[in-house]
């Protein structure tokens, strides 16, 4: 078996993760020159440069980045195998999830997770956009429609979007619709899609990465088009539009993990839903599926998604 100098690999992992020779030296309790020597030794053995050095900054080369992905996974497997043999398995786990899902659904339930599984040490990474799944980012992921070789996943939620607004804004809407003789009572059981454009729409570009696209698709689901005179307030993220709706600024599109029927601050409007086609999955490396921390988190997420009504069937 032809292996590189094994003592160089933890040094390489630390430098790559910290993007710094000096910080790696501090973490490993060695001199910076010793770190530099180990990296040179590894690069000489591989016959490839692993880092680009520009002044005081460094970054991985393309080859270095590919090598890092394999090395960090291999070192992790060695660590976990050793802990299993010692009977001292690490219960720490890093979960990377979209910020809207993490803030609106996961964080409010983390205390319950800690009560049920006190041995689990969960580090939560909130991401606005999920990159290529790898051990460098997290041990497991909540990802939309994951299709990556070497990973398994379980469906948590099939997204549907629907309009919401504050209770006071809803009352204002009802008053205006009643005055226009479009409804007969104070709070209708159903409102027509076309009436929505009489009011301010709060649009989030993060959903479909295009201005007005969220409302354009919602309207199109009922064979409607956005009118030129429709008032639209734009936000970069769904969380911002949702919060603006809570503060009486208009109507936002929400979904089941962001909206709770118990939330007295928001009202779900009696309109149609938009099936976005996005499916949220709990994803993890197939080779790591039997690790206790991943098994515990997987089981809890599936149970909680079903219990809360997020996961149907």
PDB file of C-alpha atoms in Angstrom:
ATOM      1  CA  UNK A   1       0.000   0.000   0.000  1.00  0.00           C
ATOM      2  CA  UNK A   2       1.556   3.269  -1.157  1.00  0.00           C
ATOM      3  CA  UNK A   3       0.511   6.025   1.251  1.00  0.00           C
ATOM      4  CA  UNK A   4       1.692   9.630   1.672  1.00  0.00           C
ATOM      5  CA  UNK A   5       3.520  10.579   4.894  1.00  0.00           C
ATOM      6  CA  UNK A   6       0.589  10.114   7.289  1.00  0.00           C
ATOM      7  CA  UNK A   7       1.714  12.765   9.768  1.00  0.00           C
ATOM      8  CA  UNK A   8       1.326  15.405   7.048  1.00  0.00           C
ATOM      9  CA  UNK A   9      -2.393  14.750   6.555  1.00  0.00           C
ATOM     10  CA  UNK A  10      -3.767  16.281   9.809  1.00  0.00           C
ATOM     11  CA  UNK A  11      -1.546  19.296   9.121  1.00  0.00           C
ATOM     12  CA  UNK A  12      -2.928  19.621   5.604  1.00  0.00           C
ATOM     13  CA  UNK A  13      -6.510  19.309   6.917  1.00  0.00           C
ATOM     14  CA  UNK A  14      -5.952  22.067   9.486  1.00  0.00           C
ATOM     15  CA  UNK A  15      -4.339  24.486   7.013  1.00  0.00           C
ATOM     16  CA  UNK A  16      -7.054  23.883   4.418  1.00  0.00           C
ATOM     17  CA  UNK A  17      -9.882  24.301   6.947  1.00  0.00           C
ATOM     18  CA  UNK A  18      -8.439  27.437   8.557  1.00  0.00           C
ATOM     19  CA  UNK A  19      -6.907  28.915   5.365  1.00  0.00           C
ATOM     20  CA  UNK A  20      -3.896  29.863   7.452  1.00  0.00           C
ATOM     21  CA  UNK A  21      -0.503  28.369   8.293  1.00  0.00           C
ATOM     22  CA  UNK A  22      -0.243  30.366  11.519  1.00  0.00           C
ATOM     23  CA  UNK A  23      -3.728  29.400  12.791  1.00  0.00           C
ATOM     24  CA  UNK A  24      -3.039  25.758  11.942  1.00  0.00           C
ATOM     25  CA  UNK A  25       0.240  25.956  13.875  1.00  0.00           C
ATOM     26  CA  UNK A  26      -1.600  27.371  16.913  1.00  0.00           C
ATOM     27  CA  UNK A  27      -4.251  24.648  16.772  1.00  0.00           C
ATOM     28  CA  UNK A  28      -1.677  21.854  16.396  1.00  0.00           C
ATOM     29  CA  UNK A  29       0.691  23.390  18.994  1.00  0.00           C
ATOM     30  CA  UNK A  30       3.678  23.423  16.646  1.00  0.00           C
ATOM     31  CA  UNK A  31       5.699  26.163  14.978  1.00  0.00           C
ATOM     32  CA  UNK A  32       4.611  27.761  11.718  1.00  0.00           C
ATOM     33  CA  UNK A  33       7.823  26.582  10.084  1.00  0.00           C
ATOM     34  CA  UNK A  34       6.963  23.001  11.083  1.00  0.00           C
ATOM     35  CA  UNK A  35       3.570  23.371   9.409  1.00  0.00           C
ATOM     36  CA  UNK A  36       5.185  24.765   6.252  1.00  0.00           C
ATOM     37  CA  UNK A  37       7.668  21.883   6.230  1.00  0.00           C
ATOM     38  CA  UNK A  38       4.881  19.275   6.476  1.00  0.00           C
ATOM     39  CA  UNK A  39       2.912  20.883   3.631  1.00  0.00           C
ATOM     40  CA  UNK A  40       6.020  21.030   1.406  1.00  0.00           C
ATOM     41  CA  UNK A  41       6.707  17.371   2.184  1.00  0.00           C
ATOM     42  CA  UNK A  42       3.161  16.396   1.173  1.00  0.00           C
ATOM     43  CA  UNK A  43       3.265  18.507  -1.995  1.00  0.00           C
ATOM     44  CA  UNK A  44       6.623  16.979  -2.952  1.00  0.00           C
ATOM     45  CA  UNK A  45       5.244  13.479  -2.413  1.00  0.00           C
ATOM     46  CA  UNK A  46       2.109  14.203  -4.487  1.00  0.00           C
ATOM     47  CA  UNK A  47       3.965  16.169  -7.142  1.00  0.00           C
ATOM     48  CA  UNK A  48       1.182  18.793  -7.090  1.00  0.00           C
ATOM     49  CA  UNK A  49       0.826  22.218  -5.438  1.00  0.00           C
ATOM     50  CA  UNK A  50      -1.986  22.144  -2.886  1.00  0.00           C
ATOM     51  CA  UNK A  51      -2.141  25.856  -2.036  1.00  0.00           C
ATOM     52  CA  UNK A  52      -1.915  29.143  -3.895  1.00  0.00           C
ATOM     53  CA  UNK A  53       0.074  31.649  -1.859  1.00  0.00           C
ATOM     54  CA  UNK A  54      -0.636  35.344  -2.498  1.00  0.00           C
ATOM     55  CA  UNK A  55       1.094  37.609  -0.028  1.00  0.00           C
ATOM     56  CA  UNK A  56      -0.196  36.627   3.400  1.00  0.00           C
ATOM     57  CA  UNK A  57      -3.282  34.817   2.123  1.00  0.00           C
ATOM     58  CA  UNK A  58      -3.530  31.227   0.914  1.00  0.00           C
ATOM     59  CA  UNK A  59      -6.221  29.192  -0.760  1.00  0.00           C
ATOM     60  CA  UNK A  60      -6.523  25.675  -2.072  1.00  0.00           C
ATOM     61  CA  UNK A  61      -5.695  24.901  -5.675  1.00  0.00           C
ATOM     62  CA  UNK A  62      -8.276  22.942  -7.655  1.00  0.00           C
ATOM     63  CA  UNK A  63      -6.254  19.781  -7.045  1.00  0.00           C
ATOM     64  CA  UNK A  64      -5.870  20.708  -3.378  1.00  0.00           C
ATOM     65  CA  UNK A  65      -9.615  21.181  -2.982  1.00  0.00           C
ATOM     66  CA  UNK A  66     -10.342  17.767  -4.507  1.00  0.00           C
ATOM     67  CA  UNK A  67      -7.692  16.167  -2.308  1.00  0.00           C
ATOM     68  CA  UNK A  68      -9.104  17.873   0.784  1.00  0.00           C
ATOM     69  CA  UNK A  69     -12.582  16.420   0.194  1.00  0.00           C
ATOM     70  CA  UNK A  70     -11.142  12.896   0.238  1.00  0.00           C
ATOM     71  CA  UNK A  71      -8.715  13.468   3.108  1.00  0.00           C
ATOM     72  CA  UNK A  72     -11.231  15.046   5.500  1.00  0.00           C
ATOM     73  CA  UNK A  73     -13.634  12.153   4.873  1.00  0.00           C
ATOM     74  CA  UNK A  74     -10.880   9.570   5.426  1.00  0.00           C
ATOM     75  CA  UNK A  75      -9.654  11.201   8.638  1.00  0.00           C
ATOM     76  CA  UNK A  76     -13.231  11.362   9.886  1.00  0.00           C
ATOM     77  CA  UNK A  77     -13.709   7.654   9.228  1.00  0.00           C
ATOM     78  CA  UNK A  78     -10.487   6.829  11.069  1.00  0.00           C
ATOM     79  CA  UNK A  79     -11.619   8.939  14.034  1.00  0.00           C
ATOM     80  CA  UNK A  80     -15.077   7.346  14.163  1.00  0.00           C
ATOM     81  CA  UNK A  81     -13.703   3.798  13.802  1.00  0.00           C
ATOM     82  CA  UNK A  82     -11.287   4.418  16.664  1.00  0.00           C
ATOM     83  CA  UNK A  83     -14.015   5.851  18.890  1.00  0.00           C
ATOM     84  CA  UNK A  84     -16.267   2.860  18.197  1.00  0.00           C
ATOM     85  CA  UNK A  85     -13.462   0.460  19.166  1.00  0.00           C
ATOM     86  CA  UNK A  86     -12.821   2.429  22.359  1.00  0.00           C
ATOM     87  CA  UNK A  87     -16.535   2.462  23.181  1.00  0.00           C
ATOM     88  CA  UNK A  88     -16.444   6.260  23.218  1.00  0.00           C
ATOM     89  CA  UNK A  89     -18.395   7.337  20.169  1.00  0.00           C
ATOM     90  CA  UNK A  90     -18.662  11.041  19.457  1.00  0.00           C
ATOM     91  CA  UNK A  91     -22.264  12.254  19.582  1.00  0.00           C
ATOM     92  CA  UNK A  92     -21.399  15.596  17.976  1.00  0.00           C
ATOM     93  CA  UNK A  93     -22.980  16.183  14.584  1.00  0.00           C
ATOM     94  CA  UNK A  94     -23.094  19.132  12.170  1.00  0.00           C
ATOM     95  CA  UNK A  95     -26.381  19.754  10.372  1.00  0.00           C
ATOM     96  CA  UNK A  96     -26.378  22.228   7.467  1.00  0.00           C
ATOM     97  CA  UNK A  97     -29.817  23.640   6.633  1.00  0.00           C
ATOM     98  CA  UNK A  98     -31.393  26.526   4.768  1.00  0.00           C
ATOM     99  CA  UNK A  99     -31.733  29.594   6.972  1.00  0.00           C
ATOM    100  CA  UNK A 100     -35.520  29.917   6.528  1.00  0.00           C
ATOM    101  CA  UNK A 101     -36.095  26.265   7.497  1.00  0.00           C
ATOM    102  CA  UNK A 102     -33.640  26.445  10.389  1.00  0.00           C
ATOM    103  CA  UNK A 103     -35.037  29.688  11.853  1.00  0.00           C
ATOM    104  CA  UNK A 104     -38.737  28.970  11.347  1.00  0.00           C
ATOM    105  CA  UNK A 105     -39.046  25.228  11.993  1.00  0.00           C
ATOM    106  CA  UNK A 106     -35.894  23.630  13.389  1.00  0.00           C
ATOM    107  CA  UNK A 107     -34.678  26.067  16.060  1.00  0.00           C
ATOM    108  CA  UNK A 108     -38.059  26.267  17.876  1.00  0.00           C
ATOM    109  CA  UNK A 109     -37.904  22.458  18.238  1.00  0.00           C
ATOM    110  CA  UNK A 110     -34.264  22.087  19.275  1.00  0.00           C
ATOM    111  CA  UNK A 111     -35.067  22.226  22.986  1.00  0.00           C
ATOM    112  CA  UNK A 112     -37.341  19.230  22.517  1.00  0.00           C
ATOM    113  CA  UNK A 113     -34.560  17.396  20.661  1.00  0.00           C
ATOM    114  CA  UNK A 114     -32.160  18.112  23.514  1.00  0.00           C
ATOM    115  CA  UNK A 115     -34.661  16.817  26.088  1.00  0.00           C
ATOM    116  CA  UNK A 116     -35.265  13.594  24.164  1.00  0.00           C
ATOM    117  CA  UNK A 117     -31.619  13.005  23.212  1.00  0.00           C
ATOM    118  CA  UNK A 118     -29.347  14.798  25.709  1.00  0.00           C
ATOM    119  CA  UNK A 119     -26.347  12.825  24.446  1.00  0.00           C
ATOM    120  CA  UNK A 120     -26.625  14.490  21.008  1.00  0.00           C
ATOM    121  CA  UNK A 121     -24.403  17.540  20.496  1.00  0.00           C
ATOM    122  CA  UNK A 122     -25.874  19.305  17.456  1.00  0.00           C
ATOM    123  CA  UNK A 123     -24.005  22.083  15.645  1.00  0.00           C
ATOM    124  CA  UNK A 124     -26.333  23.909  13.274  1.00  0.00           C
ATOM    125  CA  UNK A 125     -24.981  25.577  10.136  1.00  0.00           C
ATOM    126  CA  UNK A 126     -27.452  27.975   8.518  1.00  0.00           C
ATOM    127  CA  UNK A 127     -27.006  28.435   4.783  1.00  0.00           C
ATOM    128  CA  UNK A 128     -28.706  30.810   2.366  1.00  0.00           C
ATOM    129  CA  UNK A 129     -27.764  28.552  -0.524  1.00  0.00           C
ATOM    130  CA  UNK A 130     -26.690  24.946  -0.179  1.00  0.00           C
ATOM    131  CA  UNK A 131     -23.363  24.199  -1.890  1.00  0.00           C
ATOM    132  CA  UNK A 132     -22.021  20.825  -2.960  1.00  0.00           C
ATOM    133  CA  UNK A 133     -22.662  18.466  -0.038  1.00  0.00           C
ATOM    134  CA  UNK A 134     -19.440  17.332   1.597  1.00  0.00           C
ATOM    135  CA  UNK A 135     -17.907  16.602   5.005  1.00  0.00           C
ATOM    136  CA  UNK A 136     -16.284  20.016   4.787  1.00  0.00           C
ATOM    137  CA  UNK A 137     -19.716  21.662   5.107  1.00  0.00           C
ATOM    138  CA  UNK A 138     -21.558  19.291   7.423  1.00  0.00           C
ATOM    139  CA  UNK A 139     -22.146  15.710   8.526  1.00  0.00           C
ATOM    140  CA  UNK A 140     -25.705  15.806   7.206  1.00  0.00           C
ATOM    141  CA  UNK A 141     -27.962  18.236   5.394  1.00  0.00           C
ATOM    142  CA  UNK A 142     -31.496  19.451   4.887  1.00  0.00           C
ATOM    143  CA  UNK A 143     -31.416  19.912   1.137  1.00  0.00           C
ATOM    144  CA  UNK A 144     -33.885  20.557  -1.673  1.00  0.00           C
ATOM    145  CA  UNK A 145     -34.190  17.732  -4.221  1.00  0.00           C
ATOM    146  CA  UNK A 146     -30.725  16.260  -3.460  1.00  0.00           C
ATOM    147  CA  UNK A 147     -29.215  14.264  -6.286  1.00  0.00           C
ATOM    148  CA  UNK A 148     -25.627  13.567  -5.349  1.00  0.00           C
ATOM    149  CA  UNK A 149     -23.709  10.365  -5.760  1.00  0.00           C
ATOM    150  CA  UNK A 150     -22.869   8.598  -2.520  1.00  0.00           C
ATOM    151  CA  UNK A 151     -25.703  10.222  -0.539  1.00  0.00           C
ATOM    152  CA  UNK A 152     -28.999   8.859   0.768  1.00  0.00           C
ATOM    153  CA  UNK A 153     -31.974  10.982   1.748  1.00  0.00           C
ATOM    154  CA  UNK A 154     -35.431  10.909   3.341  1.00  0.00           C
ATOM    155  CA  UNK A 155     -38.307  13.173   2.337  1.00  0.00           C
ATOM    156  CA  UNK A 156     -39.345  15.657   5.027  1.00  0.00           C
ATOM    157  CA  UNK A 157     -41.613  18.042   3.156  1.00  0.00           C
ATOM    158  CA  UNK A 158     -43.105  18.749  -0.287  1.00  0.00           C
ATOM    159  CA  UNK A 159     -43.433  22.520  -0.499  1.00  0.00           C
ATOM    160  CA  UNK A 160     -46.682  24.356  -1.097  1.00  0.00           C
ATOM    161  CA  UNK A 161     -46.940  28.138  -0.883  1.00  0.00           C
ATOM    162  CA  UNK A 162     -49.930  30.236   0.122  1.00  0.00           C
ATOM    163  CA  UNK A 163     -50.644  33.919   0.953  1.00  0.00           C
ATOM    164  CA  UNK A 164     -50.441  35.256   4.517  1.00  0.00           C
ATOM    165  CA  UNK A 165     -50.776  38.679   6.114  1.00  0.00           C
ATOM    166  CA  UNK A 166     -51.202  40.208   9.551  1.00  0.00           C
ATOM    167  CA  UNK A 167     -54.601  40.058  11.222  1.00  0.00           C
ATOM    168  CA  UNK A 168     -55.014  43.834  11.029  1.00  0.00           C
ATOM    169  CA  UNK A 169     -54.110  43.831   7.321  1.00  0.00           C
ATOM    170  CA  UNK A 170     -56.627  41.029   6.741  1.00  0.00           C
ATOM    171  CA  UNK A 171     -59.299  43.133   8.420  1.00  0.00           C
ATOM    172  CA  UNK A 172     -58.360  46.067   6.173  1.00  0.00           C
ATOM    173  CA  UNK A 173     -58.664  43.782   3.139  1.00  0.00           C
ATOM    174  CA  UNK A 174     -62.090  42.552   4.228  1.00  0.00           C
ATOM    175  CA  UNK A 175     -63.311  46.131   4.778  1.00  0.00           C
ATOM    176  CA  UNK A 176     -62.192  47.169   1.278  1.00  0.00           C
ATOM    177  CA  UNK A 177     -63.671  44.082  -0.377  1.00  0.00           C
ATOM    178  CA  UNK A 178     -66.942  44.593   1.477  1.00  0.00           C
ATOM    179  CA  UNK A 179     -67.064  48.236   0.443  1.00  0.00           C
ATOM    180  CA  UNK A 180     -66.476  47.189  -3.180  1.00  0.00           C
ATOM    181  CA  UNK A 181     -69.382  44.717  -2.855  1.00  0.00           C
ATOM    182  CA  UNK A 182     -67.096  41.789  -3.673  1.00  0.00           C
ATOM    183  CA  UNK A 183     -67.943  39.946  -0.458  1.00  0.00           C
ATOM    184  CA  UNK A 184     -71.121  39.803   1.590  1.00  0.00           C
ATOM    185  CA  UNK A 185     -69.902  39.115   5.111  1.00  0.00           C
ATOM    186  CA  UNK A 186     -67.154  40.484   7.359  1.00  0.00           C
ATOM    187  CA  UNK A 187     -64.747  37.545   6.751  1.00  0.00           C
ATOM    188  CA  UNK A 188     -65.246  35.456   3.594  1.00  0.00           C
ATOM    189  CA  UNK A 189     -64.518  31.724   3.427  1.00  0.00           C
ATOM    190  CA  UNK A 190     -62.868  32.208   0.035  1.00  0.00           C
ATOM    191  CA  UNK A 191     -61.466  35.152  -1.918  1.00  0.00           C
ATOM    192  CA  UNK A 192     -60.841  35.263  -5.638  1.00  0.00           C
ATOM    193  CA  UNK A 193     -57.264  35.262  -6.925  1.00  0.00           C
ATOM    194  CA  UNK A 194     -57.826  38.446  -8.923  1.00  0.00           C
ATOM    195  CA  UNK A 195     -58.773  40.388  -5.772  1.00  0.00           C
ATOM    196  CA  UNK A 196     -55.306  39.822  -4.265  1.00  0.00           C
ATOM    197  CA  UNK A 197     -53.786  42.329  -6.699  1.00  0.00           C
ATOM    198  CA  UNK A 198     -55.867  45.123  -5.158  1.00  0.00           C
ATOM    199  CA  UNK A 199     -53.391  45.019  -2.234  1.00  0.00           C
ATOM    200  CA  UNK A 200     -49.612  45.241  -1.717  1.00  0.00           C
ATOM    201  CA  UNK A 201     -47.740  42.048  -2.520  1.00  0.00           C
ATOM    202  CA  UNK A 202     -44.482  41.243  -0.721  1.00  0.00           C
ATOM    203  CA  UNK A 203     -42.153  39.370  -3.069  1.00  0.00           C
ATOM    204  CA  UNK A 204     -38.990  37.400  -2.162  1.00  0.00           C
ATOM    205  CA  UNK A 205     -36.439  36.906  -4.944  1.00  0.00           C
ATOM    206  CA  UNK A 206     -34.717  34.078  -3.028  1.00  0.00           C
ATOM    207  CA  UNK A 207     -37.558  31.662  -3.807  1.00  0.00           C
ATOM    208  CA  UNK A 208     -37.231  31.558  -7.601  1.00  0.00           C
ATOM    209  CA  UNK A 209     -34.259  33.946  -8.006  1.00  0.00           C
ATOM    210  CA  UNK A 210     -36.247  36.437 -10.078  1.00  0.00           C
ATOM    211  CA  UNK A 211     -38.263  39.528  -9.155  1.00  0.00           C
ATOM    212  CA  UNK A 212     -42.022  38.927  -8.914  1.00  0.00           C
ATOM    213  CA  UNK A 213     -41.580  35.290  -9.964  1.00  0.00           C
ATOM    214  CA  UNK A 214     -43.084  33.933  -6.729  1.00  0.00           C
ATOM    215  CA  UNK A 215     -46.327  35.852  -7.199  1.00  0.00           C
ATOM    216  CA  UNK A 216     -46.320  35.338 -10.973  1.00  0.00           C
ATOM    217  CA  UNK A 217     -46.293  31.572 -10.441  1.00  0.00           C
ATOM    218  CA  UNK A 218     -48.921  31.706  -7.708  1.00  0.00           C
ATOM    219  CA  UNK A 219     -51.209  33.762  -9.967  1.00  0.00           C
ATOM    220  CA  UNK A 220     -50.539  31.497 -12.953  1.00  0.00           C
ATOM    221  CA  UNK A 221     -51.655  28.478 -10.922  1.00  0.00           C
ATOM    222  CA  UNK A 222     -55.165  29.986 -11.180  1.00  0.00           C
ATOM    223  CA  UNK A 223     -54.751  31.213 -14.777  1.00  0.00           C
ATOM    224  CA  UNK A 224     -54.087  34.806 -13.715  1.00  0.00           C
ATOM    225  CA  UNK A 225     -51.327  37.242 -14.696  1.00  0.00           C
ATOM    226  CA  UNK A 226     -49.754  40.059 -12.727  1.00  0.00           C
ATOM    227  CA  UNK A 227     -51.195  43.447 -13.656  1.00  0.00           C
ATOM    228  CA  UNK A 228     -48.949  46.403 -14.505  1.00  0.00           C
ATOM    229  CA  UNK A 229     -50.394  48.517 -11.673  1.00  0.00           C
ATOM    230  CA  UNK A 230     -49.996  45.869  -8.942  1.00  0.00           C
ATOM    231  CA  UNK A 231     -48.088  47.227  -5.936  1.00  0.00           C
ATOM    232  CA  UNK A 232     -45.103  44.982  -5.184  1.00  0.00           C
ATOM    233  CA  UNK A 233     -42.516  45.403  -2.432  1.00  0.00           C
ATOM    234  CA  UNK A 234     -39.349  43.386  -3.085  1.00  0.00           C
ATOM    235  CA  UNK A 235     -37.167  41.566  -0.557  1.00  0.00           C
ATOM    236  CA  UNK A 236     -34.039  39.483  -1.057  1.00  0.00           C
ATOM    237  CA  UNK A 237     -35.169  36.660   1.223  1.00  0.00           C
ATOM    238  CA  UNK A 238     -38.388  34.915   2.151  1.00  0.00           C
ATOM    239  CA  UNK A 239     -37.745  35.550   5.854  1.00  0.00           C
ATOM    240  CA  UNK A 240     -37.779  39.311   5.245  1.00  0.00           C
ATOM    241  CA  UNK A 241     -41.041  39.246   3.281  1.00  0.00           C
ATOM    242  CA  UNK A 242     -42.597  37.071   5.976  1.00  0.00           C
ATOM    243  CA  UNK A 243     -41.558  39.520   8.692  1.00  0.00           C
ATOM    244  CA  UNK A 244     -42.859  42.483   6.662  1.00  0.00           C
ATOM    245  CA  UNK A 245     -46.230  40.742   6.448  1.00  0.00           C
ATOM    246  CA  UNK A 246     -46.212  40.346  10.224  1.00  0.00           C
ATOM    247  CA  UNK A 247     -45.747  44.122  10.470  1.00  0.00           C
ATOM    248  CA  UNK A 248     -48.844  44.915   8.379  1.00  0.00           C
ATOM    249  CA  UNK A 249     -46.996  45.886   5.184  1.00  0.00           C
ATOM    250  CA  UNK A 250     -48.829  43.598   2.748  1.00  0.00           C
ATOM    251  CA  UNK A 251     -49.340  39.984   1.687  1.00  0.00           C
ATOM    252  CA  UNK A 252     -46.449  37.507   1.540  1.00  0.00           C
ATOM    253  CA  UNK A 253     -46.212  33.953   0.285  1.00  0.00           C
ATOM    254  CA  UNK A 254     -45.490  31.471   3.055  1.00  0.00           C
ATOM    255  CA  UNK A 255     -45.298  27.698   3.428  1.00  0.00           C
ATOM    256  CA  UNK A 256     -45.994  25.027   6.034  1.00  0.00           C
ATOM    257  CA  UNK A 257     -42.660  25.225   7.830  1.00  0.00           C
ATOM    258  CA  UNK A 258     -42.766  29.020   8.144  1.00  0.00           C
ATOM    259  CA  UNK A 259     -46.431  29.405   9.059  1.00  0.00           C
ATOM    260  CA  UNK A 260     -48.061  27.953  12.159  1.00  0.00           C
ATOM    261  CA  UNK A 261     -51.856  27.955  12.647  1.00  0.00           C
ATOM    262  CA  UNK A 262     -51.143  28.839  16.279  1.00  0.00           C
ATOM    263  CA  UNK A 263     -49.394  32.064  15.240  1.00  0.00           C
ATOM    264  CA  UNK A 264     -51.827  34.816  16.245  1.00  0.00           C
ATOM    265  CA  UNK A 265     -49.783  37.423  14.371  1.00  0.00           C
ATOM    266  CA  UNK A 266     -50.493  36.048  10.882  1.00  0.00           C
ATOM    267  CA  UNK A 267     -53.563  34.927   8.960  1.00  0.00           C
ATOM    268  CA  UNK A 268     -53.557  32.357   6.163  1.00  0.00           C
ATOM    269  CA  UNK A 269     -55.743  33.733   3.401  1.00  0.00           C
ATOM    270  CA  UNK A 270     -58.512  31.501   2.011  1.00  0.00           C
ATOM    271  CA  UNK A 271     -56.954  31.056  -1.435  1.00  0.00           C
ATOM    272  CA  UNK A 272     -55.376  28.322  -3.539  1.00  0.00           C
ATOM    273  CA  UNK A 273     -51.920  26.823  -2.886  1.00  0.00           C
ATOM    274  CA  UNK A 274     -48.925  26.744  -5.221  1.00  0.00           C
ATOM    275  CA  UNK A 275     -47.034  23.465  -5.467  1.00  0.00           C
ATOM    276  CA  UNK A 276     -43.447  24.642  -6.060  1.00  0.00           C
ATOM    277  CA  UNK A 277     -42.040  21.197  -6.897  1.00  0.00           C
ATOM    278  CA  UNK A 278     -39.350  21.571  -4.207  1.00  0.00           C
ATOM    279  CA  UNK A 279     -38.898  18.664  -1.824  1.00  0.00           C
ATOM    280  CA  UNK A 280     -36.925  19.078   1.406  1.00  0.00           C
ATOM    281  CA  UNK A 281     -34.889  15.997   2.335  1.00  0.00           C
ATOM    282  CA  UNK A 282     -32.664  14.944   5.200  1.00  0.00           C
ATOM    283  CA  UNK A 283     -29.503  13.888   3.355  1.00  0.00           C
ATOM    284  CA  UNK A 284     -26.396  12.064   4.582  1.00  0.00           C
ATOM    285  CA  UNK A 285     -23.546  10.009   3.180  1.00  0.00           C
ATOM    286  CA  UNK A 286     -24.676   6.459   2.559  1.00  0.00           C
ATOM    287  CA  UNK A 287     -21.414   5.171   4.025  1.00  0.00           C
ATOM    288  CA  UNK A 288     -22.247   6.958   7.318  1.00  0.00           C
ATOM    289  CA  UNK A 289     -25.882   5.866   7.612  1.00  0.00           C
ATOM    290  CA  UNK A 290     -25.235   3.590  10.612  1.00  0.00           C
ATOM    291  CA  UNK A 291     -23.468   6.175  12.750  1.00  0.00           C
ATOM    292  CA  UNK A 292     -25.458   6.593  15.994  1.00  0.00           C
ATOM    293  CA  UNK A 293     -25.676  10.412  15.834  1.00  0.00           C
ATOM    294  CA  UNK A 294     -26.986  10.378  12.254  1.00  0.00           C
ATOM    295  CA  UNK A 295     -29.467   7.587  13.061  1.00  0.00           C
ATOM    296  CA  UNK A 296     -30.791   9.507  16.089  1.00  0.00           C
ATOM    297  CA  UNK A 297     -31.151  12.798  14.223  1.00  0.00           C
ATOM    298  CA  UNK A 298     -32.727  11.101  11.193  1.00  0.00           C
ATOM    299  CA  UNK A 299     -35.334   9.300  13.290  1.00  0.00           C
ATOM    300  CA  UNK A 300     -36.195  12.438  15.281  1.00  0.00           C
ATOM    301  CA  UNK A 301     -36.541  14.630  12.171  1.00  0.00           C
ATOM    302  CA  UNK A 302     -38.836  12.136  10.439  1.00  0.00           C
ATOM    303  CA  UNK A 303     -40.982  11.702  13.540  1.00  0.00           C
ATOM    304  CA  UNK A 304     -41.200  15.445  14.202  1.00  0.00           C
ATOM    305  CA  UNK A 305     -41.987  16.248  10.565  1.00  0.00           C
ATOM    306  CA  UNK A 306     -44.845  13.731  10.667  1.00  0.00           C
ATOM    307  CA  UNK A 307     -46.090  14.839  14.088  1.00  0.00           C
ATOM    308  CA  UNK A 308     -46.149  18.521  13.097  1.00  0.00           C
ATOM    309  CA  UNK A 309     -47.969  17.778   9.830  1.00  0.00           C
ATOM    310  CA  UNK A 310     -45.027  18.840   7.679  1.00  0.00           C
ATOM    311  CA  UNK A 311     -44.567  15.323   6.326  1.00  0.00           C
ATOM    312  CA  UNK A 312     -47.759  13.928   4.844  1.00  0.00           C
ATOM    313  CA  UNK A 313     -48.635  10.254   4.804  1.00  0.00           C
TER     314      UNK A 313
END
